[in-house]
Coordinates of C-alpha atoms in Angstrom, one line a residue:
Chain E
X1177 CA 19.3 110.6 48.3
X1178 CA 19.9 114.1 46.7
X1179 CA 20.6 117.4 48.0
X1180 CA 20.3 121.1 46.5
X1181 CA 22.2 123.9 47.6
X1182 CA 24.1 126.8 46.1
X1183 CA 27.7 126.1 44.8
X1184 CA 30.4 126.3 47.6
X1185 CA 31.6 129.9 46.1
X1186 CA 34.2 130.5 48.6
X1187 CA 36.1 127.0 48.1
X1188 CA 38.4 126.3 45.3
X1189 CA 40.4 123.3 44.4
X1190 CA 43.9 124.1 43.2
X1191 CA 45.7 121.6 40.9
X1192 CA 49.5 122.0 40.8
X1193 CA 51.3 121.0 37.6
X1194 CA 49.0 118.2 36.9
X1195 CA 50.4 116.0 34.0
X1196 CA 47.4 114.0 32.9
X1197 CA 44.6 116.3 31.4
X1198 CA 42.2 113.2 31.9
X1199 CA 42.7 113.7 35.9
X1200 CA 41.8 117.5 35.3
X1201 CA 38.6 116.4 33.9
X1202 CA 37.9 113.8 36.4
X1203 CA 38.4 116.4 39.3
X1204 CA 35.9 118.6 37.8
X1205 CA 33.5 115.9 37.9
X1206 CA 34.1 114.9 41.1
X1207 CA 33.8 118.6 42.3
X1208 CA 30.5 119.2 40.6
X1209 CA 28.9 116.2 42.0
X1210 CA 29.6 117.8 45.5
X1211 CA 28.6 121.2 44.6
X1212 CA 32.0 123.0 44.0
X1213 CA 32.7 124.6 41.0
X1214 CA 36.0 126.8 41.5
X1215 CA 38.8 125.1 40.0
X1216 CA 42.3 126.7 39.5
X1217 CA 44.9 125.1 37.7
X1218 CA 48.7 126.2 38.3
X1219 CA 50.7 125.5 35.1
X1220 CA 49.1 122.3 33.8
X1221 CA 51.0 120.1 31.4
X1222 CA 48.3 119.9 28.8
X1223 CA 44.9 122.2 29.1
X1224 CA 42.5 122.6 27.6
X1225 CA 42.6 118.7 26.1
X1226 CA 40.1 116.3 24.6
X1227 CA 40.9 114.0 27.7
X1228 CA 40.0 116.5 30.3
X1229 CA 36.5 117.2 28.6
X1230 CA 35.8 113.5 27.9
X1231 CA 36.8 112.7 31.7
X1232 CA 34.7 115.6 32.9
X1233 CA 31.7 114.0 31.6
X1234 CA 29.1 116.9 32.1
X1235 CA 31.2 119.1 34.3
X1236 CA 32.4 120.8 31.3
X1237 CA 31.2 124.0 32.8
X1238 CA 33.8 123.8 35.5
X1239 CA 36.4 123.1 33.2
X1240 CA 35.2 126.0 30.8
X1241 CA 35.3 128.3 33.8
X1242 CA 38.6 127.1 35.5
X1243 CA 41.2 129.6 36.0
X1244 CA 44.9 128.7 34.6
X1245 CA 47.7 130.7 37.1
X1246 CA 51.4 130.3 36.4
X1247 CA 52.5 130.2 40.0
X1248 CA 50.6 128.8 43.1
X1249 CA 51.0 132.1 44.8
X1250 CA 48.8 133.7 42.1
X1251 CA 46.3 131.0 42.6
X1252 CA 45.9 131.3 46.5
X1253 CA 46.8 134.8 46.9
X1254 CA 43.7 136.2 48.4
X1255 CA 42.8 133.0 50.4
X1256 CA 43.0 133.2 54.0
X1257 CA 42.7 129.5 54.8
X1258 CA 45.0 127.0 52.8
X1259 CA 44.9 123.3 53.0
X1260 CA 47.3 120.8 51.0
X1261 CA 46.5 117.2 50.3
X1262 CA 49.4 115.2 51.2
X1263 CA 50.1 111.3 51.6
X1264 CA 53.5 111.5 52.7
X1265 CA 54.6 111.9 56.4
X1266 CA 57.2 114.6 56.7
X1267 CA 60.2 115.0 58.9
X1268 CA 59.1 118.4 60.1
X1269 CA 55.7 118.0 61.5
X1270 CA 52.9 120.3 60.0
X1271 CA 49.5 120.5 61.2
X1272 CA 47.7 117.5 59.8
X1273 CA 43.9 116.8 59.5
X1274 CA 41.8 114.0 58.1
X1275 CA 39.2 114.9 55.7
X1276 CA 36.6 114.9 58.2
X1277 CA 38.1 117.4 60.3
X1278 CA 39.2 119.4 57.4
X1279 CA 35.8 120.0 56.3
X1280 CA 34.6 120.7 59.8
X1281 CA 37.2 123.5 59.8
X1282 CA 36.0 124.7 56.5
X1283 CA 32.5 124.8 57.4
X1284 CA 33.2 126.7 60.6
X1285 CA 34.8 129.5 58.7
X1286 CA 32.8 132.6 58.0
X1287 CA 31.3 132.4 54.4
X1288 CA 33.3 135.2 53.2
X1289 CA 36.5 133.7 53.8
X1290 CA 38.1 132.2 50.7
X1291 CA 39.6 128.8 51.0
X1292 CA 41.9 126.8 49.0
X1293 CA 42.6 122.9 49.1
X1294 CA 45.9 122.3 47.1
X1295 CA 46.6 119.1 45.2
X1296 CA 50.0 118.4 44.0
X1297 CA 51.6 116.5 41.0
X1298 CA 50.4 113.0 40.5
X1299 CA 53.5 111.1 41.2
X1300 CA 55.7 113.5 43.5
X1301 CA 52.8 115.6 45.3
X1302 CA 53.8 119.3 46.3
X1303 CA 57.2 120.4 47.1
X1304 CA 58.4 121.6 50.5
X1305 CA 58.1 125.0 49.1
X1306 CA 54.7 124.8 48.2
X1307 CA 53.7 123.0 51.6
X1308 CA 54.8 126.4 53.1
X1309 CA 51.8 128.3 52.0
X1310 CA 49.5 125.8 53.6
X1311 CA 47.9 126.1 57.0
X1312 CA 47.3 122.4 57.4
X1313 CA 48.0 119.3 55.5
X1314 CA 44.9 116.9 54.6
X1315 CA 45.7 113.3 54.7
X1316 CA 43.2 110.5 53.5
X1317 CA 43.7 107.4 55.9
X1318 CA 44.7 104.8 53.6
X1319 CA 46.3 101.4 53.5
X1320 CA 50.0 101.9 54.8
X1321 CA 51.4 99.7 52.1
X1322 CA 49.5 101.5 49.2
X1323 CA 48.5 104.9 50.2
X1324 CA 48.4 106.8 46.9
X1325 CA 45.1 107.5 45.7
X1326 CA 44.4 109.1 42.3
X1327 CA 44.2 112.7 42.4
X1328 CA 40.6 112.8 41.4
X1329 CA 39.6 110.2 43.9
X1330 CA 41.4 112.2 46.5
X1331 CA 39.5 115.1 45.5
X1332 CA 36.2 113.2 45.6
X1333 CA 36.9 111.9 49.2
X1334 CA 37.7 115.5 50.6
X1335 CA 34.7 117.1 48.6
X1336 CA 32.4 114.7 49.8
X1337 CA 33.4 115.3 53.2
X1338 CA 32.7 119.0 52.8
X1339 CA 29.3 118.5 51.4
X1340 CA 28.4 116.2 54.3
X1341 CA 29.7 118.6 56.5
X1342 CA 27.4 121.1 55.2
X1343 CA 24.5 119.2 55.0
X1344 CA 25.2 118.6 58.7
X1345 CA 25.3 122.1 59.6
X1346 CA 22.4 123.0 57.8
X1347 CA 20.3 120.5 59.5
X1348 CA 21.5 122.0 62.8
X1349 CA 20.9 125.4 61.8
X1350 CA 17.1 125.0 62.2
X1351 CA 15.0 128.2 62.3
X1352 CA 15.4 131.9 62.1
X1353 CA 17.3 132.0 65.6
X1354 CA 20.3 130.1 64.6
X1355 CA 20.5 132.1 61.1
X1356 CA 20.4 135.1 63.3
X1357 CA 23.2 133.6 65.3
X1358 CA 25.1 133.0 62.4
X1359 CA 24.9 136.7 60.7
X1360 CA 25.9 137.8 64.4
X1361 CA 28.8 135.3 64.1
X1362 CA 29.6 136.5 60.8
X1363 CA 29.5 140.1 61.5
X1364 CA 31.5 139.7 64.8
X1365 CA 34.3 137.7 63.2
X1366 CA 34.6 140.0 60.3
X1367 CA 34.8 143.1 62.6
X1368 CA 37.0 141.5 65.5
X1369 CA 39.3 139.5 63.5
X1370 CA 39.6 139.5 59.7
X1371 CA 41.6 136.8 58.7
X1372 CA 45.0 137.6 57.0
X1373 CA 44.9 136.7 53.3
X1374 CA 48.1 134.3 51.8
X1375 CA 49.3 137.8 50.2
X1376 CA 49.4 139.4 53.6
X1377 CA 51.1 136.3 54.9
X1378 CA 53.4 136.0 52.1
X1379 CA 54.2 140.1 52.5
X1380 CA 54.9 139.2 56.3
X1381 CA 57.5 136.6 55.5
X1382 CA 59.4 138.4 52.9
X1383 CA 59.7 141.4 55.3
X1384 CA 60.6 139.2 58.1
X1385 CA 63.3 137.5 56.4
X1386 CA 64.8 140.8 55.2
X1387 CA 64.7 142.3 58.7
X1388 CA 66.4 139.1 60.2
X1389 CA 69.2 139.4 57.1
X1390 CA 69.6 143.1 58.0
X1391 CA 70.1 142.2 61.9
X1392 CA 72.6 139.5 60.8
X1393 CA 70.4 136.9 62.2
X1394 CA 69.8 135.2 59.0
X1395 CA 72.6 134.0 56.5
X1396 CA 71.0 135.2 53.2
X1397 CA 72.9 132.3 51.3
X1398 CA 71.1 129.6 53.5
X1399 CA 67.9 131.3 54.7
X1400 CA 66.0 128.0 54.2
X1401 CA 65.8 126.3 57.5
X1402 CA 65.0 129.0 59.7
X1403 CA 62.4 130.5 57.4
X1404 CA 60.7 127.4 57.1
X1405 CA 60.4 126.8 60.8
X1406 CA 59.2 130.6 61.0
X1407 CA 56.8 130.0 58.6
X1408 CA 55.3 126.9 60.2
X1409 CA 55.1 128.7 63.5
X1410 CA 53.1 131.5 62.2
X1411 CA 51.3 129.5 59.6
X1412 CA 49.9 127.6 62.4
X1413 CA 48.5 130.6 64.1
X1414 CA 46.1 131.5 61.5
X1415 CA 47.0 135.1 61.7
X1416 CA 44.5 138.2 61.6
X1417 CA 45.1 141.2 59.5
X1418 CA 45.8 143.4 62.6
X1419 CA 48.4 141.0 63.9
X1420 CA 50.2 140.8 60.5
X1421 CA 50.4 144.6 60.9
X1422 CA 51.7 144.4 64.3
X1423 CA 54.6 142.1 63.3
X1424 CA 55.3 144.1 60.4
X1425 CA 55.5 147.1 62.6
X1426 CA 58.0 145.4 64.9
X1427 CA 60.0 144.3 62.0
X1428 CA 60.1 148.0 60.5
X1429 CA 61.1 149.1 64.1
X1430 CA 64.3 146.5 64.2
X1431 CA 65.3 147.6 60.7
X1432 CA 65.2 151.2 61.8
X1433 CA 67.1 150.7 64.9
X1434 CA 69.8 148.8 62.9
X1435 CA 70.1 151.7 60.4
X1436 CA 70.9 154.0 62.9
X1437 CA 74.1 152.0 64.0
X1438 CA 75.3 152.2 60.1
Chain N
X1219 CA 48.2 109.4 58.7
X1220 CA 48.6 105.6 57.6
X1221 CA 47.1 102.3 58.7
X1222 CA 48.1 98.8 58.5
X1223 CA 45.8 95.9 58.7
X1224 CA 44.9 92.8 56.8
X1225 CA 42.7 93.3 53.9
X1226 CA 39.0 93.0 54.1
X1227 CA 38.7 89.3 52.9
X1228 CA 35.0 89.0 53.2
X1229 CA 34.0 92.1 51.2
X1230 CA 34.0 92.1 47.7
X1231 CA 33.3 94.7 45.0
X1232 CA 31.1 93.5 42.2
X1233 CA 31.2 95.7 38.7
X1234 CA 28.5 94.6 36.4
X1235 CA 29.0 95.0 32.7
X1236 CA 31.7 97.8 32.7
X1237 CA 32.2 99.6 29.4
X1238 CA 35.5 101.3 29.9
X1239 CA 38.3 99.1 30.9
X1240 CA 39.9 102.1 32.5
X1241 CA 37.3 102.4 34.9
X1242 CA 38.2 98.7 36.3
X1243 CA 41.8 99.9 36.6
X1244 CA 40.7 103.0 38.5
X1245 CA 38.4 100.5 40.9
X1246 CA 41.2 98.4 41.5
X1247 CA 43.3 101.3 42.7
X1248 CA 40.5 102.7 44.8
X1249 CA 40.1 99.4 46.6
X1250 CA 43.5 98.6 47.2
X1251 CA 44.1 102.2 49.0
X1252 CA 41.6 101.4 51.6
X1253 CA 42.5 97.5 52.0
X1254 CA 40.3 95.7 49.9
X1255 CA 41.2 93.3 47.2
X1256 CA 38.2 90.9 46.3
X1257 CA 37.2 92.3 42.8
X1258 CA 34.5 90.6 40.9
X1259 CA 33.8 91.4 37.3
X1260 CA 30.4 90.3 35.6
X1261 CA 30.8 90.4 31.9
X1262 CA 33.1 93.2 31.4
X1263 CA 33.1 94.7 27.9
X1264 CA 36.8 94.7 27.8
X1265 CA 39.1 92.8 30.1
X1266 CA 41.9 92.4 30.7
X1267 CA 43.0 95.3 28.9
X1268 CA 46.2 97.9 28.8
X1269 CA 43.8 100.7 30.0
X1270 CA 42.7 99.0 33.1
X1271 CA 46.7 98.1 34.0
X1272 CA 47.5 101.5 33.2
X1273 CA 44.8 102.8 35.7
X1274 CA 45.3 100.7 38.4
X1275 CA 48.7 102.0 38.8
X1276 CA 50.4 99.4 41.2
X1277 CA 47.3 97.7 42.2
X1278 CA 47.6 95.3 39.2
X1279 CA 47.6 92.6 41.7
X1280 CA 44.1 93.4 42.5
X1281 CA 43.4 93.2 38.7
X1282 CA 45.4 89.9 38.5
X1283 CA 43.1 88.2 41.1
X1284 CA 39.9 89.7 39.7
X1285 CA 37.3 86.9 39.1
X1286 CA 35.3 87.2 35.8
X1287 CA 31.7 85.7 36.0
X1288 CA 29.2 85.3 33.7
X1289 CA 26.2 86.4 35.7
X1290 CA 25.7 88.7 38.7
X1291 CA 24.2 85.7 40.2
X1292 CA 27.3 83.8 40.0
X1293 CA 29.4 86.5 41.6
X1294 CA 27.4 87.1 44.8
X1295 CA 26.0 83.4 45.3
X1296 CA 27.8 82.7 48.5
X1297 CA 27.4 86.4 50.0
X1298 CA 25.0 87.0 52.8
X1299 CA 24.7 90.6 52.6
X1300 CA 24.5 92.5 49.2
X1301 CA 24.4 96.4 48.6
X1302 CA 23.7 98.0 45.3
X1303 CA 25.1 101.4 44.6
X1304 CA 22.8 103.6 42.9
X1305 CA 22.2 107.2 42.3
X1306 CA 18.6 107.1 41.3
X1307 CA 15.5 107.3 43.2
X1308 CA 13.3 104.6 42.2
X1309 CA 9.6 104.1 42.0
X1310 CA 9.9 101.0 44.2
X1311 CA 11.1 101.9 47.6
X1312 CA 14.1 99.9 48.3
X1313 CA 15.8 100.2 51.8
X1314 CA 18.4 102.9 51.2
X1315 CA 21.5 103.8 53.2
X1316 CA 24.2 106.5 52.8
X1317 CA 27.8 105.2 52.5
X1318 CA 28.7 105.9 56.4
X1319 CA 25.5 103.8 57.4
X1320 CA 26.5 101.3 54.9
X1321 CA 29.9 101.1 56.4
X1322 CA 28.4 100.5 60.0
X1323 CA 26.2 97.9 58.7
X1324 CA 29.5 96.0 57.4
X1325 CA 31.3 96.3 60.2
X1326 CA 28.8 94.9 62.5
X1327 CA 28.6 91.8 60.5
X1328 CA 30.5 88.8 61.7
X1329 CA 33.9 88.3 59.9
X1330 CA 32.9 85.1 58.2
X1331 CA 30.1 86.7 56.5
X1332 CA 30.8 87.4 52.7
X1333 CA 29.4 90.9 51.9
X1334 CA 29.0 92.2 48.1
X1335 CA 28.6 95.9 47.0
X1336 CA 27.5 96.1 43.4
X1337 CA 28.2 98.8 41.0
X1338 CA 26.2 98.9 37.6
X1339 CA 27.0 100.1 34.2
X1340 CA 28.6 103.6 33.8
X1341 CA 25.5 105.0 32.0
X1342 CA 22.5 103.0 33.1
X1343 CA 23.3 101.7 36.9
X1344 CA 21.7 98.4 37.6
X1345 CA 18.5 97.1 36.2
X1346 CA 15.6 96.2 38.3
X1347 CA 16.5 92.4 38.1
X1348 CA 19.7 93.0 39.4
X1349 CA 18.7 95.2 42.4
X1350 CA 16.4 92.5 43.4
X1351 CA 19.3 90.7 44.8
X1352 CA 20.2 93.7 46.8
X1353 CA 19.2 94.0 50.6
X1354 CA 20.1 97.8 50.6
X1355 CA 20.9 100.3 48.1
X1356 CA 23.7 102.6 48.9
X1357 CA 23.3 106.4 47.8
X1358 CA 26.1 108.8 47.8
X1359 CA 24.7 112.3 48.8
X1360 CA 25.3 114.4 45.8
X1361 CA 24.4 117.5 44.0
X1362 CA 20.9 117.2 42.8
X1363 CA 21.5 118.8 39.6
X1364 CA 24.4 116.7 38.9
X1365 CA 24.6 113.5 40.9
X1366 CA 26.9 111.0 38.9
X1367 CA 30.0 110.2 40.3
X1368 CA 32.5 108.3 38.0
X1369 CA 32.2 104.6 39.1
X1370 CA 35.8 104.5 40.7
X1371 CA 34.9 107.7 42.4
X1372 CA 32.0 106.0 43.9
X1373 CA 33.7 102.9 44.9
X1374 CA 36.6 105.3 46.6
X1375 CA 33.9 107.0 48.5
X1376 CA 32.3 103.8 49.8
X1377 CA 35.5 101.9 50.6
X1378 CA 36.8 105.2 52.3
X1379 CA 33.9 104.9 54.6
X1380 CA 34.2 101.1 55.4
X1381 CA 37.9 101.6 56.1
X1382 CA 36.9 104.4 58.5
X1383 CA 34.4 102.3 60.2
X1384 CA 36.9 99.7 60.9
X1385 CA 39.5 101.9 62.3
X1386 CA 36.8 103.4 64.6
X1387 CA 35.8 100.0 65.5
X1388 CA 39.4 98.8 66.1
X1389 CA 40.0 101.8 68.3
X1390 CA 36.9 101.1 70.4
X1391 CA 37.8 97.5 70.8
X1392 CA 41.6 97.8 71.9
X1393 CA 41.4 99.6 75.3
X1394 CA 44.9 98.7 76.5
X1395 CA 46.5 98.3 73.2
X1396 CA 45.3 101.7 72.3
X1397 CA 46.7 103.5 75.6
X1398 CA 49.9 101.7 74.9
X1399 CA 50.0 103.2 71.3
X1400 CA 49.0 106.7 72.9
X1401 CA 52.1 106.7 75.2
X1402 CA 54.2 105.7 72.5
X1403 CA 52.6 108.5 70.2
X1404 CA 53.3 110.8 73.0
X1405 CA 57.0 110.0 73.2
X1406 CA 57.3 110.4 69.5
X1407 CA 55.7 113.7 69.6
X1408 CA 57.8 114.7 72.5
X1409 CA 61.1 113.7 71.0
X1410 CA 60.4 115.6 67.6
X1411 CA 59.0 118.6 69.2
X1412 CA 59.0 119.3 72.9
X1413 CA 56.3 121.6 73.8
X1414 CA 57.4 124.9 75.7
X1415 CA 56.6 125.1 79.3
X1416 CA 54.5 128.1 80.9
X1417 CA 58.0 129.4 82.5
X1418 CA 59.5 129.2 78.9
X1419 CA 56.7 131.1 77.4
X1420 CA 56.8 133.8 80.2
X1421 CA 60.5 134.3 79.7
X1422 CA 59.8 134.7 76.3
X1423 CA 57.1 137.3 76.8
X1424 CA 59.4 139.3 79.1
X1425 CA 62.3 139.2 76.7
X1426 CA 60.0 140.1 73.9
X1427 CA 58.7 143.2 76.1
X1428 CA 62.2 144.3 76.8
X1429 CA 63.2 144.1 73.1
X1430 CA 60.5 145.9 72.1
X1431 CA 60.9 148.7 74.6
X1432 CA 64.7 148.9 73.4
X1433 CA 63.7 149.4 69.9
X1434 CA 61.2 152.2 70.9
X1435 CA 58.4 150.0 69.7
X1436 CA 56.9 149.8 73.1
X1437 CA 55.9 152.6 75.1
X1438 CA 57.1 151.3 78.5
X1439 CA 54.5 153.4 80.4
X1440 CA 51.5 151.8 78.5
X1441 CA 52.5 148.4 77.4
X1442 CA 49.2 146.5 78.2
X1443 CA 47.4 146.6 74.7
X1444 CA 50.3 145.7 72.5
X1445 CA 51.6 142.9 75.0
X1446 CA 48.0 141.5 75.3
X1447 CA 48.0 141.1 71.7
X1448 CA 51.3 139.6 71.3
X1449 CA 50.6 137.0 74.0
X1450 CA 47.1 136.2 72.7
X1451 CA 49.0 135.6 69.3
X1452 CA 51.9 133.6 70.6
X1453 CA 49.6 131.4 73.1
X1454 CA 47.6 130.2 70.3
X1455 CA 50.1 128.6 68.6
X1456 CA 51.1 126.3 71.3
X1457 CA 55.3 126.6 70.9
X1458 CA 57.7 124.2 71.0
X1459 CA 60.9 124.7 73.0
X1460 CA 63.0 125.1 70.0
X1461 CA 60.8 127.8 68.6
X1462 CA 61.0 129.7 71.9
X1463 CA 64.7 129.6 71.6
X1464 CA 64.5 130.8 67.8
X1465 CA 62.2 133.8 69.0
X1466 CA 64.3 134.8 71.9
X1467 CA 67.5 134.3 69.3
X1468 CA 65.7 137.1 67.2
X1469 CA 65.0 139.3 70.2
X1470 CA 68.7 139.1 71.1
X1471 CA 69.8 139.8 67.8
X1472 CA 67.6 143.2 67.6
X1473 CA 68.9 144.3 71.1
X1474 CA 72.6 143.6 69.9
X1475 CA 71.8 145.5 66.7
X1476 CA 70.0 148.6 68.2
X1477 CA 72.9 148.8 71.0
X1478 CA 75.6 149.2 68.2
X1479 CA 73.6 152.6 67.6
X1480 CA 74.1 153.9 71.1

């Protein structure tokens, strides 16, 4: 059974600090089999590399157009929805989705939203700082005693679910009626609530942190725990651009009101 | 999200004439992540091999217990249900299933039935003679223009669907058990993060409104529009008690810092 539709131009796979170039090639192959071609590599150990090309096995176009970034921030700055693949349970609970729910969430986004799915290092995954960029974690259900999928295998499972969700969605959208409805949905969601990008959100958090320091609420030498909680809270809400502007307005007002006392 | 249950002792993965030992190792790893450990190798080109062990990455027990057979017939002779993985459509129509349907079919078999899923050569798949041993072909939905998954990636997708089907089946079967587990889960999430009550949230909004008036951000004669947006934002997040306390702490700090200027 085979399917043709255009590539998912708005969904990118981001690999952070990948050690084995062979894995990068295998990820490119996994992506292309499921109609994804936007690959971002954050500070890969070895790239380009013959092992990557060998394992890509015909998906070398995906490799050739891969974007290499110095930082994760750079790779996702224009994204409004960010997932982090993670097999570890963590002390601070983060919103977690299985791949099928993740795919549903992605398919229900308007087509113009940029979406990132981040995969961490082969042995240590994503750091807590990197997780803070994520709205959701994606966990692949796995054997409790041996839960670590190879990175390309994890990509394969997640992009497979995305393609199945897309196929199911297309099958539901029969006729012009529903495509009209979709256009309306798109327009509506654009005008009513444009999602904030990762860059907007990062700007908000930096502003928030400074405002909290200015009002002596946050110890600048030890800001981590509080900021982590606040990031978690606001990441969960999937902020709109206007909301970011309101919140930044509030922080500016607190800073102004504090300055008057100096 | 992790799951523990005994291995699927009645389901075997059969690899025919695999060329790259690395792929055999990667298949062992994919299997073990989804609780399968019965691996049969029909006339592998190179096995055992260091590349297989390297790519198995901790699933070397699956490799060590792998059975090497001379013929496919030998590998599946005691099986009552046989699937062949195939990405090609064939002239002779064969009953075909997508992985999810294949997994359903497997789960509905009695536990004592032996089931085989056969994967062919990396480049040429299964021969027509080999296909004739199969009751069904399994096709992974894929990009029409690039449909060939790596063999270990294909195994990963299929065994992932088997495990999900098993989990869904278990969830359906265990009525009282699962409600017990749900209670436990509830207790857990309560202790980790107790949800704020409507009263907590209302207290937060009143505090927020006053703080915003104090810092001249909100016009007390016309607070409606802004407060409505903020209520909408925070209601969406499903706040925890600790988060309400943090936010109220911030508003108290802004009020203190503003008072110093009067």
